[in-house]
Coordinates of N, CA, C and O in Angstrom, one line a residue:
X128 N 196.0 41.4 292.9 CA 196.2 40.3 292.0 C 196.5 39.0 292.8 O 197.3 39.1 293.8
X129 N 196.0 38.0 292.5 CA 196.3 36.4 293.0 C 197.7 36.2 293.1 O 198.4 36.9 292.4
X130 N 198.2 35.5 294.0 CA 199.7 35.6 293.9 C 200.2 34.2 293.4 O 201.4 34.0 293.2
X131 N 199.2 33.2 293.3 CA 200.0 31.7 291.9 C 199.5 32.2 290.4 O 199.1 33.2 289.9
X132 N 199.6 31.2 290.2 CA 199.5 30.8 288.6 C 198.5 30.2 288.3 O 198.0 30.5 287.2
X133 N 197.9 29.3 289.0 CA 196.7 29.2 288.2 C 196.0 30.0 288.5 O 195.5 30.4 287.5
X134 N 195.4 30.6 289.6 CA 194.6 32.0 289.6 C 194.9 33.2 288.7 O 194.0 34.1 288.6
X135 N 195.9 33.2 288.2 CA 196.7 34.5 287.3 C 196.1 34.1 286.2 O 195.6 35.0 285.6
X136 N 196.0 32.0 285.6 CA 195.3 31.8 284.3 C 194.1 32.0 284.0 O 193.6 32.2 282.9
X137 N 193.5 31.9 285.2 CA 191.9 31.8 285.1 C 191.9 33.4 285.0 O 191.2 33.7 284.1
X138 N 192.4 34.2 285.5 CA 192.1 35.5 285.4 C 192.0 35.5 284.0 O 190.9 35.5 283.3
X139 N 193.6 35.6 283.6 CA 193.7 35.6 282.0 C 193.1 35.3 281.3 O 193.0 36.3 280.6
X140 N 192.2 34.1 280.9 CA 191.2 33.6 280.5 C 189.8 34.4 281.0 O 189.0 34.7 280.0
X141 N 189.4 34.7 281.8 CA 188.4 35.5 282.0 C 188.6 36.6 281.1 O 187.9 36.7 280.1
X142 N 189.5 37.7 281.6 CA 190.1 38.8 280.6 C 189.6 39.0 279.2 O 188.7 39.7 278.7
X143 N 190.6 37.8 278.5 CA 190.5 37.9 277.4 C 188.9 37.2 276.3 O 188.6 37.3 275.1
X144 N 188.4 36.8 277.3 CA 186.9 36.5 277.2 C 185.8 37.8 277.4 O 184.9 38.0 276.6
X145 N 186.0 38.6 278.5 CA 185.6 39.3 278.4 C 186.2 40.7 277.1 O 185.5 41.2 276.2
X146 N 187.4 41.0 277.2 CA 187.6 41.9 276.1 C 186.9 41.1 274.6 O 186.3 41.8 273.7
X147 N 187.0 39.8 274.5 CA 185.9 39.5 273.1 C 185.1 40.1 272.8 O 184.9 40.7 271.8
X148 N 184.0 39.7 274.1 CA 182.6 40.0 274.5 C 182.6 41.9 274.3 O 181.8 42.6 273.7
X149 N 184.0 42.5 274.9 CA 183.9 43.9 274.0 C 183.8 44.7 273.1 O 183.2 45.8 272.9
X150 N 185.0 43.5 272.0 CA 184.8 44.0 270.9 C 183.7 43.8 270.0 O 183.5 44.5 268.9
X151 N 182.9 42.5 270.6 CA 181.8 42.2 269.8 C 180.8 43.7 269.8 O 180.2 44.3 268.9
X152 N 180.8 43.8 271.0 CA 180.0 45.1 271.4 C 180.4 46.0 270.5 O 179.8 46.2 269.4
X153 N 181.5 46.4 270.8 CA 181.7 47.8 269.6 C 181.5 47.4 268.2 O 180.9 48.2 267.5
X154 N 182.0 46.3 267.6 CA 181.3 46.1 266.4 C 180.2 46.3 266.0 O 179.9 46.7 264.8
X155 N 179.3 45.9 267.0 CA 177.6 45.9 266.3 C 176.8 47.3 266.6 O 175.7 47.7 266.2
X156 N 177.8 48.2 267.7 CA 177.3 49.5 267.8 C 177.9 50.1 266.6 O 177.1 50.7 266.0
X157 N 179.1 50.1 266.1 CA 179.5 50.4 264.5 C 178.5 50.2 263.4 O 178.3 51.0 262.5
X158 N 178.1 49.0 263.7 CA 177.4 48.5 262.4 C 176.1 49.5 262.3 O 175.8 50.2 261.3
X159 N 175.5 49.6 263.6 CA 174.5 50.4 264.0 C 174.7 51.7 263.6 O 173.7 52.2 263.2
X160 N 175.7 52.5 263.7 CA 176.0 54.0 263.3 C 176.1 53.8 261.8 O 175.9 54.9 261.3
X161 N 176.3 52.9 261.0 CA 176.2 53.0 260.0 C 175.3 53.4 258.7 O 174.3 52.7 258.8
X162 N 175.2 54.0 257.6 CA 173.7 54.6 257.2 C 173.8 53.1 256.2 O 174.7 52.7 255.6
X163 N 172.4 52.6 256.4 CA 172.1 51.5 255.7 C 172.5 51.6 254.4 O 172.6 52.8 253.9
X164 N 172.8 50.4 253.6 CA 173.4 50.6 252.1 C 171.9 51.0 250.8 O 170.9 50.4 250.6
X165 N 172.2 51.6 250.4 CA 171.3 52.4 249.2 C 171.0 50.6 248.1 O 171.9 49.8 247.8
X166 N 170.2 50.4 247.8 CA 169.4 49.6 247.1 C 170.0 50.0 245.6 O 170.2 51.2 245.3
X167 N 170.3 49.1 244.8 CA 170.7 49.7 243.3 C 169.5 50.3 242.9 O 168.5 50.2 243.6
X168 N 169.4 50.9 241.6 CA 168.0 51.7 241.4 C 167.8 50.6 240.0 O 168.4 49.9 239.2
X169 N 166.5 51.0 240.4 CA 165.3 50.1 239.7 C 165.6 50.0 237.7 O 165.7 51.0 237.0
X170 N 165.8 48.7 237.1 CA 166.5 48.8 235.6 C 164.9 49.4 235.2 O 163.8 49.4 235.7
X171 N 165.6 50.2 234.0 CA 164.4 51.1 233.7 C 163.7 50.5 232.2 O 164.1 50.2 231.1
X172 N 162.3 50.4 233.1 CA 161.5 49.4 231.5 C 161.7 49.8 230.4 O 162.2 50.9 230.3
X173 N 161.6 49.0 229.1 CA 161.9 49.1 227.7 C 160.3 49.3 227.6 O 159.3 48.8 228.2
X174 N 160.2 50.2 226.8 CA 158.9 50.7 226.1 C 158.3 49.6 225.5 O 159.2 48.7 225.2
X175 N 157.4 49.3 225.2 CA 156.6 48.3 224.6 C 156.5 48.4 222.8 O 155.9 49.3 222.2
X176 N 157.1 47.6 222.3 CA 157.0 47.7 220.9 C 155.4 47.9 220.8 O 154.5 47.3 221.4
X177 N 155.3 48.9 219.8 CA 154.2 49.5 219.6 C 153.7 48.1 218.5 O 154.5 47.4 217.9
X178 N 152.1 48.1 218.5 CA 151.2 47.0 217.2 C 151.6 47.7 215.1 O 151.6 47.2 214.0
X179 N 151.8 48.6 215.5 CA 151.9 49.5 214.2 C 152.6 50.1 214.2 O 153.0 50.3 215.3
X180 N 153.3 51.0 213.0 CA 153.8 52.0 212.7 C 153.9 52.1 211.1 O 153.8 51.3 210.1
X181 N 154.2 54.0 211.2 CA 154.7 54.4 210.3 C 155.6 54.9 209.8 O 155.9 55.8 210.5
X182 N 156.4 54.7 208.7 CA 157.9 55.6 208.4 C 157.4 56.5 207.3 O 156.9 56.1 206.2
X183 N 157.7 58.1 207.8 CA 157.3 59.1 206.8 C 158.1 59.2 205.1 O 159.3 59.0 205.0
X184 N 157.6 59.5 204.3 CA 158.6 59.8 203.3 C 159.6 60.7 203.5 O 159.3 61.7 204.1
X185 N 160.9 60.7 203.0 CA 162.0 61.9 203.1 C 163.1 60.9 202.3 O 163.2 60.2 201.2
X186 N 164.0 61.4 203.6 CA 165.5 61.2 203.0 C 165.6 59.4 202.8 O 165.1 58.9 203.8
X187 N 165.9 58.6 201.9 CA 166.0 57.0 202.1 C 164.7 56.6 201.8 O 164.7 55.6 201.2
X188 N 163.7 57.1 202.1 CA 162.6 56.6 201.7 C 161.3 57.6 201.0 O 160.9 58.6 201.4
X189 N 160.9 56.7 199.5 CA 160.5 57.5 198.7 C 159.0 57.9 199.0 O 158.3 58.8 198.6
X190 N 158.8 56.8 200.0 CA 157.2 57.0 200.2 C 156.6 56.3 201.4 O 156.9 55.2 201.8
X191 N 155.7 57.1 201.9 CA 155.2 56.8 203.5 C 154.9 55.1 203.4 O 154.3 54.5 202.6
X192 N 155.5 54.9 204.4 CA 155.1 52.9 204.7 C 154.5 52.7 205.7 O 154.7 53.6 206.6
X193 N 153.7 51.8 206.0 CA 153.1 51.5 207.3 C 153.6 50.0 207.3 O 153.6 49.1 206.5
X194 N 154.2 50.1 208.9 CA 155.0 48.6 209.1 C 154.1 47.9 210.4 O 153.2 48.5 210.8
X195 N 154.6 46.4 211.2 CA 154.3 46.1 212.0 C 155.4 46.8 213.4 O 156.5 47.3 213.3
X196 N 154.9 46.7 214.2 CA 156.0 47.6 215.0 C 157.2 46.6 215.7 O 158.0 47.0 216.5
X197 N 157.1 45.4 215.2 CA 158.3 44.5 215.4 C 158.8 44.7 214.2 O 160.0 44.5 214.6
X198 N 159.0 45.0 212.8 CA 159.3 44.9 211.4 C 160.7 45.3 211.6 O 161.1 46.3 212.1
X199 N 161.6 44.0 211.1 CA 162.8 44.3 211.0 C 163.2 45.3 210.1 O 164.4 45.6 210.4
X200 N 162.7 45.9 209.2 CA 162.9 46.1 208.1 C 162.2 47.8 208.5 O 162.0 48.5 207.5
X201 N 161.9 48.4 209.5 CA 161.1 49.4 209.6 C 162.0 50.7 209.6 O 161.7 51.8 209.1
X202 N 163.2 50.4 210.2 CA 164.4 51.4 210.9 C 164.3 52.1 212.2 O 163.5 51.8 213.0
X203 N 165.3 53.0 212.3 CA 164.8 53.9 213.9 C 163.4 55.0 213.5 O 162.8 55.8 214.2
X204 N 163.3 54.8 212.2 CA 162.1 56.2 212.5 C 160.8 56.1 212.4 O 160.0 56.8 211.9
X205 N 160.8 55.1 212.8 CA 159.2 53.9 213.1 C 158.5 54.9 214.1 O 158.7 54.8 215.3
X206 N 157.6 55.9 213.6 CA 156.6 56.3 214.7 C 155.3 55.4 214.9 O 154.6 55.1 214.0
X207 N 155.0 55.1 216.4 CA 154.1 54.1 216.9 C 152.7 54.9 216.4 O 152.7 56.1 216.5
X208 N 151.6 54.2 215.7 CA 150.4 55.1 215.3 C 149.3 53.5 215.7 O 150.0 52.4 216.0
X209 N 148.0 53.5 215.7 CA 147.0 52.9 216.0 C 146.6 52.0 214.7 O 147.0 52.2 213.5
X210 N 145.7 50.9 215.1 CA 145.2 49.6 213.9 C 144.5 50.7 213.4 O 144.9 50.9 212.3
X211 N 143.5 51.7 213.7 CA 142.3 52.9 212.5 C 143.4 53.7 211.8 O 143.2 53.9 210.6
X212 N 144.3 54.0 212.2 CA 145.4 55.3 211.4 C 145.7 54.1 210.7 O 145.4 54.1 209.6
X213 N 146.4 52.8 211.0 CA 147.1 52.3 209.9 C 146.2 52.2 208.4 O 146.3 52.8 207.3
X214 N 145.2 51.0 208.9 CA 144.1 51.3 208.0 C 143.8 52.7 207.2 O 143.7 52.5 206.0
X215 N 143.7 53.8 207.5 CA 143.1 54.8 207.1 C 144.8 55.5 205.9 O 144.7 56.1 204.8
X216 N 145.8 55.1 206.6 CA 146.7 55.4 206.0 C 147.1 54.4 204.6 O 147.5 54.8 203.6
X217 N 146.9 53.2 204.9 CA 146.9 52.2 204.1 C 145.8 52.7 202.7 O 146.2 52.8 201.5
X218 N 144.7 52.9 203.2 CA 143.4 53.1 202.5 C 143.9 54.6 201.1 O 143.5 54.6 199.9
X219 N 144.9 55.5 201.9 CA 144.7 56.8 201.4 C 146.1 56.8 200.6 O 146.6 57.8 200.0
X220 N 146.7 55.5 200.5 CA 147.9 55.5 199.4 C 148.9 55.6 200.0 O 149.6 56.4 199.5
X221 N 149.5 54.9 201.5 CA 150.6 54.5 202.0 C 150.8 53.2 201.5 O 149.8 52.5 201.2
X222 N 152.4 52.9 201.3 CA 152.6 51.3 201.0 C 153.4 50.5 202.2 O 154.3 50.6 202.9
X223 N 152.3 49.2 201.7 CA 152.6 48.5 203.1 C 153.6 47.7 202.9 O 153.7 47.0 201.8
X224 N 154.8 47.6 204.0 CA 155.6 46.9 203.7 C 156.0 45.5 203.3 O 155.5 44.5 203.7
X225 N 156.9 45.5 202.3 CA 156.9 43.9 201.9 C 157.5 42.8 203.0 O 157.3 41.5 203.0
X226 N 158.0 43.4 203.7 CA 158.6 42.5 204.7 C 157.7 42.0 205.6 O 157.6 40.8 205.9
X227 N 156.8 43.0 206.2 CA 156.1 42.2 207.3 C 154.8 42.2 207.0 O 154.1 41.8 207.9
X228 N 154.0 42.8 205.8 CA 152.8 42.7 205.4 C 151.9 42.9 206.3 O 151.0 42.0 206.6
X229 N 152.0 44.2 206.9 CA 150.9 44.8 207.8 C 149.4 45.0 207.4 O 148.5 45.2 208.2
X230 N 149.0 44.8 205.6 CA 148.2 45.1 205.3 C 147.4 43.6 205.8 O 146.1 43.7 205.9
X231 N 147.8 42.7 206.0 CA 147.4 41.4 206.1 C 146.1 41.1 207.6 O 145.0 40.6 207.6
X232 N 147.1 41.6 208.8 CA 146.4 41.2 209.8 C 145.5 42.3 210.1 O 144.6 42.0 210.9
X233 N 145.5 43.6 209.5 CA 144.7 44.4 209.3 C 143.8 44.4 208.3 O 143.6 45.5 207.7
X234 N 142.8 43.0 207.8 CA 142.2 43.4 207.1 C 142.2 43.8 205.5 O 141.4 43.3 204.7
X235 N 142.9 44.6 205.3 CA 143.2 45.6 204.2 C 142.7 44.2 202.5 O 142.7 43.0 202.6
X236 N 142.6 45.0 201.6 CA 142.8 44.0 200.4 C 144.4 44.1 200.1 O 145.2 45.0 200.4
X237 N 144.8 42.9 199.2 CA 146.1 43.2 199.1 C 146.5 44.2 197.9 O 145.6 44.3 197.1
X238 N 148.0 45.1 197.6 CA 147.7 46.1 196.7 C 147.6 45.7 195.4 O 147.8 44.5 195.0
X239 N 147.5 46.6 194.9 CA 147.0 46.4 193.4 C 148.2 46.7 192.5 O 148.6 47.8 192.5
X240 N 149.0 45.5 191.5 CA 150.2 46.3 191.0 C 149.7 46.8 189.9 O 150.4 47.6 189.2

């Protein structure tokens, strides 16, 4: 070891420069051991409101309807069916709803009271 003082500071200062430069080191070999962070998982698509549907007759409802498949007025038991089944269902004595008048963009005549 230097036997003044300012050779003791300069040491000092070297020292503790170099211990920096160590711990930088072990930090970025840490960072390196570490298993990369997992990605959140992917939001899962909403199904595509179907162009059509129909609600069967049963419980709440007295008789098969054919709705638009946005129709507020349809409920949860809106099964998605095609513009030919609506038509064909329309045709064979389903009623089309008053709310969104599916028979309209389909063509259809309007019903008969």
């Amino acid at each position: 070891m230097p036997p003044d003082l300012g050779r003791l500071r300069t040491l000092e200062t070297w020292l503790t420069l170099t211990l920096d430069r160590v711990r930088q080191q072990i930090k970025d070999a840490e960072q390196r051991q570490q298993p990369a962070p997992t990605p959140p998982p992917a939001p899962t698509p909403r199904s595509r409101t179907p162009d059509w549907g129909i609600v069967q007759a049963g419980i709440g409802t007295s008789t098969t309807e054919i709705h638009r498949g946005d129709c507020w007025a349809a409920g949860k038991t809106l099964q998605p069916i095609t513009a030919e089944r609506a038509r064909t269902e329309l045709a064979d004595g389903a009623k089309s709803c008053d709310a969104c008048r599916p028979d309209r963009p389909l063509g259809m005549p309007p019903p008969q009271p």
